[in-house]
CSV table of C-alpha atoms in Angstrom, one decimal:
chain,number,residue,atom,x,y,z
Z,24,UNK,CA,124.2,85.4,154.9
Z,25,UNK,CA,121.5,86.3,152.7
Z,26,UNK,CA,123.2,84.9,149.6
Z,27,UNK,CA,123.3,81.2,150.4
Z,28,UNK,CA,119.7,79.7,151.3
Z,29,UNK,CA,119.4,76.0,153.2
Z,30,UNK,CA,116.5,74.4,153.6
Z,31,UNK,CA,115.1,72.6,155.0
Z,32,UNK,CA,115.9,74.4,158.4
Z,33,UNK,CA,113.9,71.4,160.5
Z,34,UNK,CA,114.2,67.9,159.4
Z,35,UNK,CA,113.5,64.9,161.7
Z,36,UNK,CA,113.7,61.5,159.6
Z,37,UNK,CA,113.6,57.9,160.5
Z,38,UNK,CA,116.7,55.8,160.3
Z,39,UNK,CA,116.4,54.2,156.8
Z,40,UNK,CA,114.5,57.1,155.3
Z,41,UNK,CA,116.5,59.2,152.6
Z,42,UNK,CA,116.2,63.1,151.8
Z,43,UNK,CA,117.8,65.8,150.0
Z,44,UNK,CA,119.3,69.1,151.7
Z,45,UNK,CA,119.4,72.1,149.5
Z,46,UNK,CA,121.7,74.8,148.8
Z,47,UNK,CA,121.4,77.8,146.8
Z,48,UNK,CA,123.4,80.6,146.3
Z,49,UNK,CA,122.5,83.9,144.1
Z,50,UNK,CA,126.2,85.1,143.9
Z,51,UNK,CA,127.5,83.4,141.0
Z,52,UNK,CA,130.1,81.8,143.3
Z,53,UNK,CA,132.0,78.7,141.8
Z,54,UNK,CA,133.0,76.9,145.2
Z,55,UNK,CA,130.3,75.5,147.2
Z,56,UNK,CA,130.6,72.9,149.6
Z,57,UNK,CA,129.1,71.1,152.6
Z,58,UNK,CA,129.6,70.6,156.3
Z,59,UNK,CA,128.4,69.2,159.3
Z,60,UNK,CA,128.5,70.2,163.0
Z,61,UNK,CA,128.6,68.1,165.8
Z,62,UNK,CA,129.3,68.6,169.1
Z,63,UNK,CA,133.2,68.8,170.1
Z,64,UNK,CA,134.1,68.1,166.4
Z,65,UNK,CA,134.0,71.1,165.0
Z,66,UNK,CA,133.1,71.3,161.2
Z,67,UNK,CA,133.6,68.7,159.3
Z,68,UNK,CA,134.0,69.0,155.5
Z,69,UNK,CA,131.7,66.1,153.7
Z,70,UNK,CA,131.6,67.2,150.0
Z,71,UNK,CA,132.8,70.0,147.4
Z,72,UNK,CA,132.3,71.6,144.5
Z,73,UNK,CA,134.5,74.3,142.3
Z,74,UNK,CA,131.9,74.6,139.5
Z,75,UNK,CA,129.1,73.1,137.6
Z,76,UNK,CA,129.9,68.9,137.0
Z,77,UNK,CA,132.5,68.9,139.5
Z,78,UNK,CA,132.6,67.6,142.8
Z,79,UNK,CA,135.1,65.8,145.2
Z,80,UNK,CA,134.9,64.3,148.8
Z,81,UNK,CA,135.6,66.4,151.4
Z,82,UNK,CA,136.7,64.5,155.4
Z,83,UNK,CA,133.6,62.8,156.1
Z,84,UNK,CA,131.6,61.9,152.5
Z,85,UNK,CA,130.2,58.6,153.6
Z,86,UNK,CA,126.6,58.3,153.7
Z,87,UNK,CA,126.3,61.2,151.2
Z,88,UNK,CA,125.7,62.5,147.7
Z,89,UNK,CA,126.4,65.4,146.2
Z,90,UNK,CA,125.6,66.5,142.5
Z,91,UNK,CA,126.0,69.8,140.9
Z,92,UNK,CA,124.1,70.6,137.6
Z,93,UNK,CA,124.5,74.5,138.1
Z,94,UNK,CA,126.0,76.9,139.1
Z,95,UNK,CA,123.5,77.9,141.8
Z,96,UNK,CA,122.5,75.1,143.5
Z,97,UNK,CA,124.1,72.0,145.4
Z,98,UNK,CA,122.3,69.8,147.4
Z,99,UNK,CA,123.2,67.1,149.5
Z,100,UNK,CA,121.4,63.6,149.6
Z,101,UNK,CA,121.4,61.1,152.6
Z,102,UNK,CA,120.1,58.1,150.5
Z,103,UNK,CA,119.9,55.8,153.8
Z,104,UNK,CA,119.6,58.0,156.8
Z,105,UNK,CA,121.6,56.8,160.0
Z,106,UNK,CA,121.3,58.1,163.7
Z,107,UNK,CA,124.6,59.0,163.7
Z,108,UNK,CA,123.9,61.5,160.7
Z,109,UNK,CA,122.1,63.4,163.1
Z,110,UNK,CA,124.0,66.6,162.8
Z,111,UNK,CA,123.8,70.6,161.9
Z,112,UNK,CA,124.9,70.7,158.5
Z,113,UNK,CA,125.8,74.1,156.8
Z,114,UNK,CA,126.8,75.1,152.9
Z,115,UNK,CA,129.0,77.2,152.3
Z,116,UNK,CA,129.6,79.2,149.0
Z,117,UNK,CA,132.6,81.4,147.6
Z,118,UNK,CA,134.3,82.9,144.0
Z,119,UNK,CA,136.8,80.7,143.3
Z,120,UNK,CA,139.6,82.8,141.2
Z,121,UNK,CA,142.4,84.0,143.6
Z,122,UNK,CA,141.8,80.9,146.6
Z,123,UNK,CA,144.7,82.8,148.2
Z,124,UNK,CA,143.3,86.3,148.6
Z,125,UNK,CA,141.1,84.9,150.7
Z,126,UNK,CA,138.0,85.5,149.0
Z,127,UNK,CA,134.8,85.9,151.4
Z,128,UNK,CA,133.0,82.6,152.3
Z,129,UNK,CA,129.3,82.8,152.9
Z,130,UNK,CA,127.7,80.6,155.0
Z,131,UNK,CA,124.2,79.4,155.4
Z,132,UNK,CA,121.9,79.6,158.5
Z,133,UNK,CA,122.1,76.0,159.3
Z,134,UNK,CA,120.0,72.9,158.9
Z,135,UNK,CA,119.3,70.9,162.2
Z,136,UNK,CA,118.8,67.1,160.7
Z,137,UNK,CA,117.5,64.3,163.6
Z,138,UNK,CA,117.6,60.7,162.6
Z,139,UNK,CA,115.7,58.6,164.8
A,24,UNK,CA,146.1,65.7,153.6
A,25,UNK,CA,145.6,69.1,155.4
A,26,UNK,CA,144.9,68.4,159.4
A,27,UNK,CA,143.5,71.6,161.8
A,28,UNK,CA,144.4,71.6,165.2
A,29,UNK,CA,143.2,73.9,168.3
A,30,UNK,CA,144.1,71.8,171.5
A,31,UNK,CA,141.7,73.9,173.8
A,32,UNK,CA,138.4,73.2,173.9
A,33,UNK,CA,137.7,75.6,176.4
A,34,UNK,CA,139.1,78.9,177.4
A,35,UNK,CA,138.1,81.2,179.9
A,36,UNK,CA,139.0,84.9,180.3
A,37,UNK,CA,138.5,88.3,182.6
A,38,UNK,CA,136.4,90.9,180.8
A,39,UNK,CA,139.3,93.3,179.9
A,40,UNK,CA,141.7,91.2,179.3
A,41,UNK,CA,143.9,89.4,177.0
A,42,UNK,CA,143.4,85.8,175.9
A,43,UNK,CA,145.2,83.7,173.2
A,44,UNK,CA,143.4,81.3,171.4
A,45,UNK,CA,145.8,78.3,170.0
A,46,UNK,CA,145.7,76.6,166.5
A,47,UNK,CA,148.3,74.3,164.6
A,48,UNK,CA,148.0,73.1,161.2
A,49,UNK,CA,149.5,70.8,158.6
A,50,UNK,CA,150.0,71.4,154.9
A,51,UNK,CA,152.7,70.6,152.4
A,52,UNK,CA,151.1,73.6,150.1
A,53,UNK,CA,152.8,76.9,150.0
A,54,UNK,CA,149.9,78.6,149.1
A,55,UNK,CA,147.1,78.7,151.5
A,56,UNK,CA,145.0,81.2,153.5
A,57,UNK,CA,144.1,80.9,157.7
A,58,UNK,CA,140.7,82.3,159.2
A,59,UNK,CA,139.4,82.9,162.4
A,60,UNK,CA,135.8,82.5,162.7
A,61,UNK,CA,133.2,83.2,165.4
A,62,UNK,CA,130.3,81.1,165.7
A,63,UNK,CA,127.7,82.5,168.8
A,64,UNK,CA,125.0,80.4,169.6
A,65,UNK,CA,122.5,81.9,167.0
A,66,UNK,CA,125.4,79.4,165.1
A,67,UNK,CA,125.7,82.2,162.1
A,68,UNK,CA,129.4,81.8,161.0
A,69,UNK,CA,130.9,85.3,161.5
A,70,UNK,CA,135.0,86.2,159.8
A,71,UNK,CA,136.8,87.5,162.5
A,72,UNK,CA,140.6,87.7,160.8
A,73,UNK,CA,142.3,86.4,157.7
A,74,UNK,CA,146.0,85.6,157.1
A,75,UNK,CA,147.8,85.2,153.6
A,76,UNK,CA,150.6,82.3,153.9
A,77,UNK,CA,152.6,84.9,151.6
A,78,UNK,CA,152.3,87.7,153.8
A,79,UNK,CA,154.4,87.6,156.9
A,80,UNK,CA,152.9,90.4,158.8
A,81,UNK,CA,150.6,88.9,161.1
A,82,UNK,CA,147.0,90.4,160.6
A,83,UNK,CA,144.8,92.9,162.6
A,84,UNK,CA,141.1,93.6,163.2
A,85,UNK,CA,140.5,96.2,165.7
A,86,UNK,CA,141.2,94.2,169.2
A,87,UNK,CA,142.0,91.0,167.3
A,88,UNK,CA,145.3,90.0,166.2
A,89,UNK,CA,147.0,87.2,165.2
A,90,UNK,CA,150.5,85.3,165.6
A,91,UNK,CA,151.2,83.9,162.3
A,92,UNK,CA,154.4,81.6,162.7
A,93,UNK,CA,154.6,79.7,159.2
A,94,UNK,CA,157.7,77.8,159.9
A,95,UNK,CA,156.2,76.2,162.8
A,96,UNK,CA,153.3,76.1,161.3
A,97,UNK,CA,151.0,77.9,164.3
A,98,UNK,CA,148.1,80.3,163.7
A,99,UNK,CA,146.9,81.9,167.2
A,100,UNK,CA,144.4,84.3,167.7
A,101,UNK,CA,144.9,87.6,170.6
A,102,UNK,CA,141.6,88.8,171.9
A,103,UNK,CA,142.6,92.1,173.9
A,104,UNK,CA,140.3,94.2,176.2
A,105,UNK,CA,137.8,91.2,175.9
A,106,UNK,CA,134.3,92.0,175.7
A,107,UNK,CA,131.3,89.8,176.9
A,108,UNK,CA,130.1,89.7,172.9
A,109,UNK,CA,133.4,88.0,172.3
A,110,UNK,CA,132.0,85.2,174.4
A,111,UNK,CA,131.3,82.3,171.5
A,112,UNK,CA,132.9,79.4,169.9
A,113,UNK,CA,135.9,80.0,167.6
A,114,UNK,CA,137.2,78.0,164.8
A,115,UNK,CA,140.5,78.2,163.0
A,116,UNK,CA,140.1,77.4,159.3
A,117,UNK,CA,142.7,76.5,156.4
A,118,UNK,CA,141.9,76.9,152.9
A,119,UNK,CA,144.0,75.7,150.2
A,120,UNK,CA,144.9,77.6,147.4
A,121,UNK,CA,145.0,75.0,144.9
A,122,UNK,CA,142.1,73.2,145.5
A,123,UNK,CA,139.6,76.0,147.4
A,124,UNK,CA,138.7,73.3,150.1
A,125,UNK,CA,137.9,75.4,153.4
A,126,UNK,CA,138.3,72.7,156.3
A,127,UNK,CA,138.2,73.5,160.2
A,128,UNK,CA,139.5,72.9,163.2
A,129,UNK,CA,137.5,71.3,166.2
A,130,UNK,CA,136.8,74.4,167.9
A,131,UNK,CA,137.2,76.4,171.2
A,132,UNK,CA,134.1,78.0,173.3
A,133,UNK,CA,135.3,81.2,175.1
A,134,UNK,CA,133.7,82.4,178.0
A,135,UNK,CA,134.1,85.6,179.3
A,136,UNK,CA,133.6,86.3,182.5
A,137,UNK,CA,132.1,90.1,184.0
C-alpha cells in the first residue's frame, strides 16, 4: 500500500475540536474515497471522489468534509468532532476508466481517530 | 441504493477444511464488480478474489473460489484446505460500474482452528 499515504496515523481530539485527515496518492488514480471502521459495521463509505472538483456523499457523510483540488490528494475534515466519530478511517484510491474490470484498489494503512 | 449483506459475523473452521463464507447484495445495475477482501489484524486491506457481473464463470485464486449466483444475487466465498494464515476478518465488497463507488459489507472474522 505504498501508493496511498494517511496521516495522521494517531489522532486523539476533544469532542468540539475539528481536524483534517489527509490522503495522498502518487498513482495518478482518479477515484479516491473515504471510509471508516468500526467495530461489527464493517466499512462504511463516508465520501467520494472520481477526479479533481468532484465529490459525492458516500453512506455515512455527516459530520464530514471532503474537497478535492487535485488529483493527488483528498482529505477529510471533521469540522466539530463527536465521540461517536471515534473510528479507524481508511482512503482508498483507484484508476477510474473500465470500473468493471475491476481495477486494483489501494488502500491506506489506517488512521486510528479518538474523540473524547 | 446498493446494500452488502454477509449474515455471519463469525465463522469457525478445522485447519484443512472447507468453509463457505456467505454474502448477498442488492443492485438494480447490470454492470458491477464483487471482491473478497481480507483484513488481518495488522488491518492492511488485502484482494483475495474478484468477480465480473458479465462473466458467469465463478472466479479462482489458488484455494479460494467463489459461487457467483447473479440471479439470486449471492456472492460466496470457498476457503479449501484452510490454513491458520487464512484466520482474519473478510469483507465482501460491490463496486458499481457507473459510478466507481466501492462499498462493503459488515464483515465476518474467521477463525481457524489447529
Amino acid at each position: 500500500n505504498a501508493g496511498v499515504t494517511q496521516t495522521p496515523k494517531f489522532q486523539v481530539l476533544k469532542t468540539g475540536q475539528s481536524m483534517t485527515l489527509q490522503c495522498a496518492q502518487d498513482m495518478n488514480h482518479e477515484y479516491m474515497s473515504w471510509y471508516r471502521q468500526d467495530p461489527g459495521m464493517g466499512l462504511r463509505l463516508i465520501h467520494y471522489s472520481v477526479g479533481a472538483g468532484i465529490t459525492d456523499q458516500g453512506e455515512v457523510p455527516n459530520g464530514y468534509n471532503v474537497s478535492r483540488s487535485t488529483t493527488e490528494d483528498f482529505p477529510l475534515r471533521l469540522l466539530s468532532a463527536a465521540p461517536s466519530q471515534t473510528s479507524v478511517y481508511f482512503c482508498a484510491s483507484s484508476y477510474s476508466e473500465g470500473y468493471s474490470s475491476g481495477n486494483t484498489i489501494y488502500f491506506g494503512e489506517g488512521s486510528w481517530l479518538t474523540v473524547v | 441504493a446498493q446494500t452488502v449483506t454477509q449474515s455471519q459475523p463469525e465463522m469457525s473452521v478445522q485447519e484443512a477444511e472447507t468453509v463457505t463464507l456467505s454474502c448477498t447484495y442488492d443492485t438494480s445495475e447490470s454492470d458491477y464488480y464483487l471482491f473478497w477482501y481480507k483484513q488481518p489484524p495488522s488491518r492492511q486491506m488485502i484482494l483475495v478474489i474478484r468477480q465480473e457481473a458479465y462473466k458467469q464463470q465463478n472466479a479462482t485464486e489458488n484455494r479460494f473460489s467463489v459461487n457467483f449466483q447473479k440471479a439470486a444475487k449471492s456472492f460466496s466465498l470457498k476457503i479449501s484446505d484452510s490454513q491458520l494464515g487464512d484466520a482474519a476478518m473478510y469483507f465482501c465488497a460491490y463496486r458499481s460500474g457507473h459510478t466507481g463507488k466501492l462499498i462493503f459489507g459488515q464483515g465476518t472474522t474467521l477463525q481457524v482452528k489447529p
